[in-house]
Coordinates of C-alpha atoms in Angstrom, one line a residue:
M1 CA 24.4 -21.2 19.1
T2 CA 27.3 -21.8 16.8
N3 CA 26.6 -18.7 14.7
M4 CA 27.5 -16.4 17.6
K5 CA 30.8 -14.5 17.2
K6 CA 31.1 -13.7 20.9
L7 CA 29.0 -14.6 23.8
I8 CA 29.1 -12.4 27.0
L9 CA 28.7 -14.7 30.0
I10 CA 27.6 -13.0 33.2
L11 CA 28.6 -15.1 36.3
F12 CA 26.6 -14.1 39.4
S13 CA 27.8 -14.8 42.9
T14 CA 24.9 -14.0 45.3
M15 CA 24.2 -13.7 48.9
L16 CA 20.7 -12.8 49.9
F17 CA 20.4 -11.7 46.2
A18 CA 23.1 -9.1 46.5
S19 CA 25.4 -9.8 43.5
C20 CA 28.7 -8.9 41.9
E21 CA 29.5 -9.8 38.3
D22 CA 32.4 -10.8 36.2
V23 CA 32.4 -10.5 32.4
I24 CA 34.1 -13.3 30.4
D25 CA 34.5 -13.0 26.6
V26 CA 34.4 -16.4 25.0
D27 CA 35.6 -16.7 21.3
L28 CA 33.4 -19.1 19.3
N29 CA 33.8 -20.2 15.7
D30 CA 31.7 -18.6 13.0
G31 CA 28.7 -20.7 12.2
Q32 CA 27.7 -21.7 8.6
P33 CA 24.9 -19.4 7.4
Q34 CA 21.6 -21.3 6.9
L35 CA 18.7 -20.7 4.7
T36 CA 15.9 -19.1 6.7
V37 CA 12.3 -19.2 5.5
D38 CA 9.6 -16.9 6.8
A39 CA 6.4 -18.1 5.1
I40 CA 3.2 -17.3 7.0
L41 CA 0.5 -17.1 4.4
T42 CA -3.1 -16.0 5.2
N43 CA -6.3 -15.0 3.5
I44 CA -6.0 -11.5 4.9
D45 CA -6.5 -8.9 2.1
K46 CA -2.9 -7.7 1.9
P47 CA 0.2 -8.8 0.0
Q48 CA 1.3 -12.3 0.9
Y49 CA 5.0 -13.2 0.6
V50 CA 7.7 -15.7 1.4
R51 CA 10.9 -14.1 2.7
L52 CA 14.2 -15.9 2.3
T53 CA 17.4 -14.9 4.1
L54 CA 20.7 -16.4 5.2
S55 CA 21.1 -16.5 9.0
G56 CA 23.6 -14.3 10.6
E57 CA 25.3 -14.0 14.0
Y58 CA 23.2 -14.4 17.1
F59 CA 21.4 -11.2 18.1
D60 CA 22.9 -9.3 15.1
A61 CA 20.0 -8.5 12.7
A62 CA 22.4 -6.5 10.5
S63 CA 24.3 -9.7 9.6
V64 CA 21.2 -11.3 8.0
T65 CA 21.6 -11.5 4.2
P66 CA 18.5 -11.4 1.9
I67 CA 18.3 -14.1 -0.7
T68 CA 17.1 -12.9 -4.1
N69 CA 18.3 -15.7 -6.4
A70 CA 16.1 -18.7 -5.2
L71 CA 13.2 -20.4 -7.0
V72 CA 10.1 -20.4 -4.9
E73 CA 7.1 -22.6 -5.9
L74 CA 3.7 -23.1 -4.2
T75 CA 1.1 -25.7 -5.1
D76 CA -1.9 -27.3 -3.4
S77 CA -3.7 -30.6 -3.1
D78 CA -6.3 -29.5 -5.6
G79 CA -3.7 -29.1 -8.3
N80 CA -3.4 -25.3 -8.3
N81 CA -0.1 -23.6 -8.9
Y82 CA 0.7 -20.1 -7.4
T83 CA 3.2 -17.7 -9.0
F84 CA 5.5 -15.2 -7.3
K85 CA 6.8 -11.8 -8.4
T86 CA 10.4 -11.0 -8.8
P87 CA 11.9 -10.7 -5.2
D88 CA 12.7 -7.4 -3.8
T89 CA 16.0 -6.4 -2.2
D90 CA 14.8 -7.7 1.3
G91 CA 14.4 -11.2 -0.1
K92 CA 10.6 -11.0 -0.2
Y93 CA 8.9 -13.1 -2.9
E94 CA 5.4 -11.8 -3.2
L95 CA 2.5 -14.0 -4.3
D96 CA 1.2 -12.9 -7.7
S97 CA -1.9 -15.1 -7.4
S98 CA -5.1 -14.7 -5.5
F99 CA -5.0 -16.3 -2.0
S100 CA -8.3 -15.3 -0.4
N101 CA -10.2 -18.6 -0.8
L102 CA -8.7 -21.0 1.7
V103 CA -10.5 -24.3 1.9
V104 CA -10.4 -26.2 5.2
G105 CA -8.5 -29.4 4.7
R106 CA -6.6 -28.3 1.6
E107 CA -2.9 -28.9 1.8
Y108 CA -0.3 -26.5 0.5
Y109 CA 3.2 -27.5 -0.6
L110 CA 6.2 -25.0 -0.5
K111 CA 9.3 -25.7 -2.5
V112 CA 12.4 -23.6 -2.4
T113 CA 15.4 -24.3 -4.7
Y114 CA 18.5 -22.5 -3.6
N115 CA 22.2 -23.1 -4.1
N116 CA 21.5 -26.4 -5.9
E117 CA 19.5 -27.7 -3.0
V118 CA 15.8 -28.3 -2.7
F119 CA 13.8 -27.5 0.5
T120 CA 10.2 -28.4 1.0
S121 CA 7.4 -28.0 3.5
K122 CA 3.7 -28.8 3.9
S123 CA 0.8 -27.0 5.6
T124 CA -2.9 -27.8 6.0
V125 CA -5.7 -25.2 6.2
R126 CA -7.7 -25.4 9.4
Q127 CA -11.0 -24.1 10.6
V128 CA -11.2 -20.6 12.2
P129 CA -14.1 -19.1 14.1
A130 CA -15.6 -15.8 13.2
I131 CA -15.0 -12.8 15.5
D132 CA -18.3 -12.0 17.2
S133 CA -17.4 -8.5 18.4
I134 CA -14.8 -6.2 20.0
T135 CA -15.8 -4.5 23.2
W136 CA -14.2 -2.0 25.6
K137 CA -14.8 -0.5 29.0
R138 CA -13.2 1.9 31.4
E139 CA -11.1 0.0 33.9
K140 CA -9.6 1.4 37.1
L141 CA -5.9 0.6 37.8
P142 CA -4.9 -0.3 41.3
F143 CA -1.5 1.3 40.9
G144 CA 0.6 3.5 38.6
D145 CA 0.2 7.1 37.3
V146 CA -3.0 6.4 35.2
D147 CA -6.3 6.3 37.1
S148 CA -8.3 4.3 34.5
I149 CA -7.8 3.0 30.9
W150 CA -9.8 1.5 28.1
A151 CA -9.6 -2.2 28.4
V152 CA -10.3 -3.9 25.0
Q153 CA -11.2 -7.5 24.3
F154 CA -12.5 -9.5 21.4
W155 CA -15.2 -12.2 21.5
A156 CA -15.2 -15.5 19.7
Y157 CA -15.9 -19.2 20.3
D158 CA -13.3 -21.9 19.9
S159 CA -14.1 -24.1 16.9
P160 CA -15.9 -27.4 17.7
G161 CA -13.5 -30.4 18.2
L162 CA -10.4 -30.8 20.2
G163 CA -6.9 -29.9 18.9
D164 CA -7.4 -26.3 17.6
A165 CA -4.6 -23.8 18.0
Y166 CA -4.6 -20.1 17.4
W167 CA -2.3 -17.1 17.2
V168 CA -3.9 -13.9 18.4
R169 CA -2.5 -10.6 17.1
G170 CA -3.8 -7.2 18.1
T171 CA -3.9 -4.3 15.8
R172 CA -4.0 -0.5 16.4
N173 CA -5.2 1.9 13.8
G174 CA -4.7 -0.7 11.1
E175 CA -1.2 -1.7 12.1
L176 CA -0.1 -4.8 14.1
N177 CA 0.9 -4.0 17.6
K178 CA 4.7 -3.6 17.7
L179 CA 5.3 -5.9 20.7
S180 CA 7.9 -8.3 19.4
T181 CA 8.4 -10.1 22.7
R182 CA 4.6 -10.6 23.4
L183 CA 3.1 -13.6 21.5
T184 CA -0.4 -14.8 22.4
V185 CA -1.1 -18.5 21.6
A186 CA -4.3 -20.3 22.5
Y187 CA -5.3 -23.9 22.5
D188 CA -9.0 -24.7 22.2
G189 CA -9.9 -21.3 23.5
S190 CA -7.6 -21.6 26.6
T191 CA -3.9 -21.2 27.3
G192 CA -2.6 -24.7 27.8
R193 CA -1.9 -27.4 25.3
G194 CA -4.1 -30.4 26.1
S195 CA -6.5 -28.3 28.2
K196 CA -9.5 -30.5 27.0
T197 CA -11.7 -27.4 26.6
D198 CA -13.8 -27.2 23.5
N199 CA -16.2 -24.8 21.7
I200 CA -15.9 -22.3 24.6
P201 CA -15.6 -18.5 24.5
F202 CA -11.9 -17.6 24.4
I203 CA -10.9 -17.1 28.0
L204 CA -10.2 -13.5 29.4
P205 CA -6.4 -13.5 29.2
I206 CA -6.7 -14.4 25.5
R207 CA -9.5 -12.0 24.7
G208 CA -7.8 -9.1 26.5
S209 CA -4.4 -9.7 25.0
I210 CA -5.3 -7.3 22.1
S211 CA -5.7 -4.3 24.5
P212 CA -2.9 -1.8 23.9
G213 CA -0.9 -1.5 27.0
G214 CA -2.6 -4.4 28.8
S215 CA -5.5 -4.3 31.3
F216 CA -4.0 -4.1 34.8
A217 CA -0.3 -3.7 33.9
G218 CA 1.6 -0.7 32.7
P219 CA 2.2 -0.2 28.9
P220 CA 4.7 -3.0 28.0
D221 CA 7.6 -2.0 25.8
G222 CA 6.6 1.6 26.0
Q223 CA 3.2 1.2 24.3
E224 CA 0.5 3.7 25.3
F225 CA -3.0 2.7 26.3
A226 CA -5.8 3.1 23.8
E227 CA -7.7 6.4 23.6
V228 CA -11.2 7.4 22.3
G229 CA -11.1 7.7 18.5
E230 CA -8.4 5.0 18.0
K231 CA -9.2 1.8 16.2
V232 CA -8.3 -1.5 17.9
G233 CA -8.6 -4.8 16.2
V234 CA -7.7 -8.5 16.2
Q235 CA -6.3 -11.0 13.7
L236 CA -7.1 -14.6 14.8
Y237 CA -4.9 -17.1 13.0
S238 CA -5.9 -20.8 13.0
I239 CA -2.6 -22.7 13.1
S240 CA -1.1 -26.1 13.7
Q241 CA -0.2 -27.1 17.2
D242 CA 3.4 -27.5 15.9
F243 CA 3.5 -23.8 14.9
A244 CA 1.9 -22.9 18.2
E245 CA 4.8 -24.7 19.9
F246 CA 7.2 -22.8 17.7
L247 CA 5.7 -19.5 18.7
T248 CA 5.8 -20.5 22.4
I249 CA 9.5 -21.3 22.2
L250 CA 10.2 -18.1 20.3
E251 CA 8.5 -16.0 23.0
D252 CA 10.6 -17.8 25.6
Q253 CA 13.7 -17.0 23.7
L254 CA 12.8 -13.3 23.2
N255 CA 12.0 -12.9 26.9
N256 CA 14.8 -15.1 28.3
G257 CA 17.1 -13.2 30.6
G258 CA 18.0 -12.4 34.2
L259 CA 19.5 -14.4 37.0
F260 CA 17.6 -17.7 36.3
A261 CA 17.7 -17.5 32.5
K262 CA 17.7 -20.8 30.6
P263 CA 20.3 -21.5 28.0
P264 CA 19.2 -20.6 24.5
T265 CA 17.8 -23.5 22.4
N266 CA 17.4 -23.9 18.6
L267 CA 13.9 -23.1 17.3
P268 CA 12.1 -26.0 15.6
S269 CA 11.6 -25.8 11.8
N270 CA 9.3 -27.6 9.4
I271 CA 11.5 -26.8 6.4
R272 CA 13.2 -30.0 5.2
N273 CA 16.1 -30.5 2.7
E274 CA 15.2 -33.3 0.2
N275 CA 18.7 -34.5 0.7
S276 CA 19.0 -35.7 4.2
N277 CA 22.8 -35.2 4.1
G278 CA 22.4 -31.6 2.8
S279 CA 22.4 -28.4 4.7
K280 CA 19.7 -27.6 7.3
A281 CA 17.2 -24.8 7.0
L282 CA 15.6 -22.6 9.6
G283 CA 12.1 -21.0 9.8
W284 CA 8.5 -22.0 9.3
F285 CA 5.9 -22.4 6.6
E286 CA 2.2 -22.1 7.6
V287 CA -1.0 -21.4 5.7
S288 CA -3.6 -19.9 8.1
N289 CA -7.3 -19.2 7.8
T290 CA -7.6 -15.9 9.6
S291 CA -10.5 -13.9 11.0
V292 CA -10.2 -10.2 11.3
D293 CA -12.2 -7.5 13.0
E294 CA -11.7 -3.9 14.1
A295 CA -13.6 -1.3 16.1
E296 CA -13.2 2.4 17.0
I297 CA -13.1 3.2 20.7
S298 CA -16.0 5.5 21.7
W299 CA -17.9 6.5 24.8
E300 CA -21.2 5.5 23.2
R301 CA -20.5 1.8 22.7
G302 CA -18.3 1.2 25.6
N303 CA -19.7 -2.0 27.0
N304 CA -22.0 -3.1 24.2
R305 CA -21.8 -6.4 22.2
K306 CA -23.0 -6.6 18.6

């Protein structure tokens, strides 16, 4: 990563996994800031926006600079044009047009003009299954300080036809779960790309990924288990396999560490400069048909389906 000011390298010398460590400071050149595009647009009934920033130093969120002087344009294959509001100070360009009616097969074209360069990207709307229900039950834990928890899962069938990919995001009391290092991606209702499964119920590890705190593991990242009276939900994004791969690599980077950590790699991007000799951009543009559901945890409906 050329945009890292300093990299701390930890060299381990081990014998029977007993280690000592030396810290070496390596001075690296400053990297050239790059346009970074965060443009995941959905039909969820909430503000949709494209966020533009300039990349900063590696692992230094404070060095990211919002871009507020770009021109953002969005069109589709049916000839529709979508307008944006004036960007806020965070570099968010909010859509000023309705975006609730996403048609499967329709293509969307993003165009960003910044610093006399033009960057473009394309995304196609895909089919998404409806959420059948959200269920929960008391589940005993084999270890830890908690005897039992509410294990929550959603129920849905993978859409017919091979090649579907999904991003599963859990919500709690109307807010997305704040687990930045835990990203759940599914392929055709299962976990592996090329699994050859089709039109099946999403498998248990996918269904249960929305459960706050997990099912048989302790609360990750300090998150508490769900309690009666809380609302737990799911947002099921239908995405391209390329974006699914992007999320998988991102999760690997976020959780990369320890003795056998792999060297960091650049994330892929589907943002292209119209000038092949121009500067490169980072980030992703995706338009996603999304199914949403939510339920309140209660003793009365514990194990029931709709």
